[in-house]
Coordinates of N, CA and C in Angstrom, one line a residue:
M917 N 15.0 -9.5 2.4 CA 14.4 -10.2 3.5 C 13.2 -10.8 3.1
T918 N 13.4 -11.5 4.4 CA 11.8 -12.5 4.1 C 11.3 -12.2 5.4
T919 N 10.1 -12.0 5.5 CA 9.4 -12.1 6.8 C 8.2 -13.4 6.7
S920 N 8.2 -13.7 8.3 CA 7.0 -14.9 8.3 C 6.3 -14.7 9.5
T921 N 5.2 -15.5 9.7 CA 4.8 -15.5 11.1 C 4.7 -16.7 11.5
F922 N 4.2 -17.2 12.5 CA 3.8 -18.8 12.7 C 2.5 -19.6 11.7
D923 N 1.8 -18.8 10.9 CA 0.7 -19.5 10.4 C 0.8 -18.7 8.7
T924 N 2.0 -17.8 8.5 CA 2.2 -17.6 7.1 C 3.5 -18.1 6.5
P925 N 3.3 -18.2 5.0 CA 4.8 -18.5 4.6 C 5.4 -17.2 4.5
A926 N 6.9 -17.4 4.3 CA 7.8 -16.5 4.3 C 7.8 -15.6 3.1
V927 N 8.0 -14.1 3.5 CA 7.4 -13.3 1.9 C 8.8 -12.5 1.2
D928 N 9.2 -12.3 0.6 CA 10.4 -11.7 0.2 C 10.2 -10.2 -0.2
K929 N 9.9 -9.2 1.2 CA 9.3 -8.3 1.2 C 9.7 -7.2 0.1
E930 N 11.2 -7.5 -0.1 CA 11.5 -6.2 -1.1 C 11.2 -6.6 -2.3
A931 N 11.2 -8.1 -3.0 CA 10.9 -8.3 -4.5 C 9.4 -7.9 -4.4
V932 N 8.6 -8.6 -3.4 CA 7.2 -8.1 -3.7 C 6.6 -6.5 -3.7
A933 N 7.3 -5.6 -3.1 CA 7.4 -4.1 -2.5 C 7.7 -3.4 -4.4
S934 N 8.9 -4.3 -4.4 CA 9.4 -4.0 -6.1 C 8.2 -3.8 -6.8
G935 N 7.6 -5.1 -7.0 CA 6.9 -5.5 -8.1 C 5.4 -4.7 -7.9
V936 N 5.0 -4.7 -6.5 CA 3.8 -3.8 -6.5 C 4.3 -2.3 -6.8
L937 N 5.1 -1.8 -6.5 CA 5.6 -0.6 -6.9 C 5.5 -0.2 -8.7
E938 N 6.2 -1.1 -9.4 CA 6.0 -1.1 -10.7 C 4.8 -0.9 -11.4
T939 N 3.9 -2.1 -10.6 CA 2.2 -2.1 -11.0 C 1.5 -0.9 -10.5
V940 N 1.5 -0.5 -9.6 CA 0.8 0.8 -9.2 C 1.4 2.0 -9.9
A941 N 2.5 2.2 -10.5 CA 3.2 3.5 -10.9 C 2.6 3.1 -12.5
S942 N 2.3 2.2 -13.0 CA 1.9 2.0 -14.2 C 0.3 2.1 -14.2
R943 N -0.3 1.6 -13.4 CA -2.0 1.8 -13.3 C -2.1 3.5 -12.9
M944 N -1.5 3.8 -12.1 CA -2.1 5.2 -11.5 C -1.3 6.1 -12.5
Q945 N -0.4 6.1 -13.4 CA 0.4 6.9 -14.5 C 1.4 7.9 -13.2
L946 N 2.0 6.8 -12.4 CA 2.9 7.9 -11.3 C 4.4 7.4 -11.6
T947 N 5.1 8.3 -11.3 CA 6.3 7.8 -10.9 C 6.5 6.6 -9.6
E948 N 7.5 6.1 -9.5 CA 7.7 5.2 -8.4 C 8.4 6.6 -7.2
T949 N 8.8 7.4 -7.6 CA 9.1 8.6 -6.3 C 7.9 9.0 -5.8
Q950 N 6.7 9.2 -6.6 CA 5.9 10.2 -6.2 C 5.2 9.0 -5.5
I951 N 5.1 7.8 -5.8 CA 4.5 6.7 -4.8 C 5.4 6.3 -3.8
K952 N 6.6 6.5 -3.4 CA 7.3 6.3 -2.3 C 7.3 7.6 -1.2
S953 N 6.8 9.0 -2.2 CA 6.4 10.3 -1.4 C 5.3 9.7 -0.7
A954 N 4.3 9.5 -1.3 CA 2.8 9.2 -0.6 C 3.0 8.2 0.6
F955 N 4.1 7.3 0.5 CA 4.1 6.2 1.8 C 5.0 7.1 2.8
I956 N 5.6 8.1 2.8 CA 6.6 8.7 3.7 C 5.6 9.6 4.1
L957 N 4.2 10.0 3.8 CA 3.4 10.6 4.5 C 2.2 9.8 5.4
S958 N 2.4 8.3 5.2 CA 1.7 7.3 5.6 C 2.3 6.9 7.0
S959 N 1.6 6.3 8.0 CA 2.0 5.5 9.2 C 3.1 4.4 8.7
W960 N 3.0 3.9 7.7 CA 4.4 3.0 7.3 C 5.1 3.1 6.8
V961 N 5.4 4.5 6.1 CA 6.5 4.8 5.3 C 7.0 4.1 4.3
T962 N 7.2 3.0 4.3 CA 7.5 2.2 3.3 C 6.6 0.8 2.7
I963 N 6.5 0.5 1.7 CA 6.0 -0.8 1.1 C 6.1 -1.7 2.0
E964 N 7.1 -1.9 2.4 CA 7.7 -3.1 3.2 C 7.2 -3.2 4.6
E965 N 7.1 -2.2 5.0 CA 6.2 -2.0 6.3 C 4.9 -2.3 6.6
M966 N 4.3 -1.9 4.9 CA 3.0 -2.3 5.3 C 2.9 -3.7 4.9
I967 N 4.0 -4.3 4.1 CA 3.6 -6.0 3.9 C 3.9 -6.7 5.7
E968 N 4.8 -6.0 6.1 CA 5.5 -6.2 7.8 C 4.0 -6.1 8.8
R969 N 3.4 -5.1 8.8 CA 2.4 -5.1 9.7 C 1.1 -5.5 9.3
E970 N 0.6 -5.2 8.0 CA -0.6 -5.4 7.4 C -0.9 -7.0 6.8
F971 N 0.2 -7.4 6.4 CA 0.0 -9.1 5.7 C 0.8 -10.2 6.4
A972 N 1.7 -9.6 6.8 CA 2.4 -10.7 7.9 C 2.6 -10.8 9.1
G973 N 1.9 -9.6 9.7 CA 1.9 -9.4 11.2 C 0.6 -9.7 11.6
A974 N 0.7 -8.9 12.7 CA -1.0 -9.0 13.3 C -2.2 -8.6 13.2
Y975 N -1.7 -7.6 12.2 CA -3.0 -6.9 11.7 C -3.6 -7.3 10.5
R976 N -4.0 -8.6 10.3 CA -4.4 -9.4 9.0 C -6.0 -9.1 8.9
G977 N -6.6 -8.6 9.9 CA -7.9 -8.1 9.5 C -8.2 -6.6 9.2
Y978 N -7.2 -6.0 9.0 CA -7.4 -4.8 8.8 C -7.8 -4.5 7.6
F979 N -8.3 -3.4 7.3 CA -8.9 -2.4 6.1 C -8.4 -1.3 5.8
P980 N -7.6 -0.8 5.4 CA -7.5 0.9 5.1 C -8.4 1.4 4.4
K981 N -9.2 2.8 5.3 CA -9.9 3.3 4.8 C -9.3 4.6 4.1
C982 N -9.8 4.8 2.7 CA -9.0 5.9 2.0 C -9.8 7.0 1.3
S983 N -9.6 7.8 1.6 CA -10.3 8.9 0.8 C -9.5 9.1 -0.7
M984 N -10.5 8.7 -1.9 CA -9.6 9.1 -3.1 C -9.3 10.4 -3.6
N985 N -10.1 11.3 -2.6 CA -9.5 12.5 -3.0 C -8.8 13.6 -2.7
L986 N -8.1 12.5 -1.5 CA -6.5 12.6 -1.1 C -5.4 12.3 -1.7
W987 N -4.9 12.5 -2.5 CA -3.7 11.8 -3.4 C -2.8 10.8 -3.0
A988 N -2.4 11.3 -1.7 CA -1.3 9.9 -0.9 C -2.6 9.0 -0.6
E989 N -3.6 9.1 -0.1 CA -4.6 8.3 -0.1 C -5.2 7.4 -1.0
A990 N -5.3 7.8 -2.1 CA -5.3 7.2 -3.3 C -4.4 6.0 -3.6
V991 N -3.3 6.9 -3.8 CA -1.9 5.7 -3.8 C -1.7 4.8 -2.7
I992 N -2.2 5.0 -1.5 CA -2.2 3.7 -0.6 C -3.3 2.8 -0.5
A993 N -4.3 3.2 -1.0 CA -5.3 2.5 -1.5 C -5.0 1.2 -2.4
E994 N -4.3 1.8 -3.6 CA -4.1 1.2 -4.8 C -3.0 0.2 -4.2
V995 N -2.0 0.5 -3.7 CA -1.1 -0.2 -3.1 C -1.4 -1.5 -2.3
F996 N -2.1 -1.2 -1.4 CA -2.7 -2.3 -0.5 C -3.6 -3.4 -1.2
D997 N -4.4 -2.9 -2.0 CA -4.7 -3.6 -3.0 C -4.0 -4.4 -4.0
Q998 N -3.0 -3.7 -4.3 CA -2.0 -4.8 -5.2 C -1.3 -5.6 -4.2
L999 N -0.8 -5.2 -3.2 CA -0.1 -6.4 -2.5 C -1.1 -7.3 -1.8
A1000 N -2.1 -7.2 -1.9 CA -3.0 -8.1 -1.2 C -3.4 -9.0 -2.4
I1001 N -3.3 -8.6 -3.6 CA -3.5 -9.7 -5.0 C -2.3 -10.5 -4.9
K1002 N -1.4 -9.5 -5.0 CA -0.2 -10.5 -5.1 C 0.0 -11.6 -3.6
L1003 N -0.5 -11.2 -2.8 CA -0.1 -12.3 -1.9 C -1.5 -12.8 -1.5
G1004 N -2.3 -12.9 -2.4 CA -3.5 -14.2 -2.1 C -4.4 -13.6 -1.3
D1005 N -4.7 -12.5 -0.8 CA -5.2 -12.1 0.1 C -6.5 -11.3 -0.1
P1006 N -7.8 -12.0 0.5 CA -8.9 -11.4 -0.5 C -9.3 -9.5 0.1
R1007 N -8.6 -9.4 1.4 CA -9.1 -7.7 1.5 C -8.7 -6.6 0.4
R1008 N -9.4 -6.0 0.5 CA -9.1 -4.7 -0.5 C -9.4 -3.6 0.6
A1009 N -8.7 -2.6 -0.1 CA -9.1 -0.9 0.6 C -10.3 -0.6 0.5
L1010 N -10.8 0.3 1.6 CA -12.1 1.3 1.6 C -12.2 2.3 1.0
R1011 N -12.7 2.6 -0.1 CA -12.3 3.6 -0.7 C -13.8 4.5 -0.6
S1012 N -13.5 5.9 -0.5 CA -14.4 6.9 -0.7 C -13.9 8.2 -1.8
G1013 N -14.8 8.5 -2.3 CA -14.7 9.7 -3.5 C -14.0 8.9 -4.5
A1014 N -13.5 10.0 -5.6 CA -12.8 9.3 -6.7 C -11.2 10.3 -6.9
W1015 N -10.7 8.9 -7.7 CA -9.3 9.1 -7.8 C -9.2 10.4 -8.8
T1016 N -8.0 11.2 -8.7 CA -7.9 12.3 -9.4 C -6.3 12.0 -9.2
P1017 N -5.8 12.2 -10.6 CA -4.3 12.5 -10.6 C -3.6 13.8 -10.0
P1018 N -2.3 13.9 -9.5 CA -2.1 15.0 -8.5 C -1.7 16.2 -9.6
A1019 N -2.1 17.5 -9.1 CA -1.8 18.7 -10.1 C 0.1 19.0 -9.8
T1020 N 0.1 19.5 -8.8 CA 1.6 20.0 -8.8 C 2.0 19.5 -7.5
S1021 N 1.3 19.5 -6.5 CA 1.5 19.4 -4.9 C 0.9 18.1 -4.3
P1022 N 1.4 16.7 -4.3 CA 0.5 16.0 -4.1 C 0.2 16.0 -2.2
G1023 N -0.5 15.6 -1.6 CA -1.2 15.8 -0.2 C -1.9 15.0 0.3
G1024 N -2.4 15.2 1.5 CA -3.2 14.2 2.1 C -2.2 12.9 3.3
R1025 N -2.9 12.6 4.1 CA -2.4 11.5 4.7 C -3.2 10.6 5.3
C1026 N -2.7 9.2 5.3 CA -3.4 7.7 5.5 C -2.7 7.4 6.5
D1027 N -3.1 7.5 7.7 CA -2.8 7.0 9.4 C -3.0 5.4 9.2
G1028 N -3.6 4.8 8.3 CA -3.8 3.1 8.5 C -4.3 2.7 9.9

């Protein structure tokens, strides 16, 4: 499925999300399932929804504020940044704290 607004080109959300999912999994040494689980905890629920709302929708001035000591928020920040890079957007997530890999039970919430 592609998405576009009056002043942005069409974006193949599924293809972009798939590529970003793979990149983030590699960069953070997580599984794609772990990344998808982090998104379920967010207000976006999926990477495609983040593309729709934050990159092709009305919220293109938005910067997520994420705490890197919360596992899910660290994932959200990395996904947001990789989407911005892939889509040629200069925005990046605003981070606080330091990323540490999840132990056994990832947690945290990023409400966008």
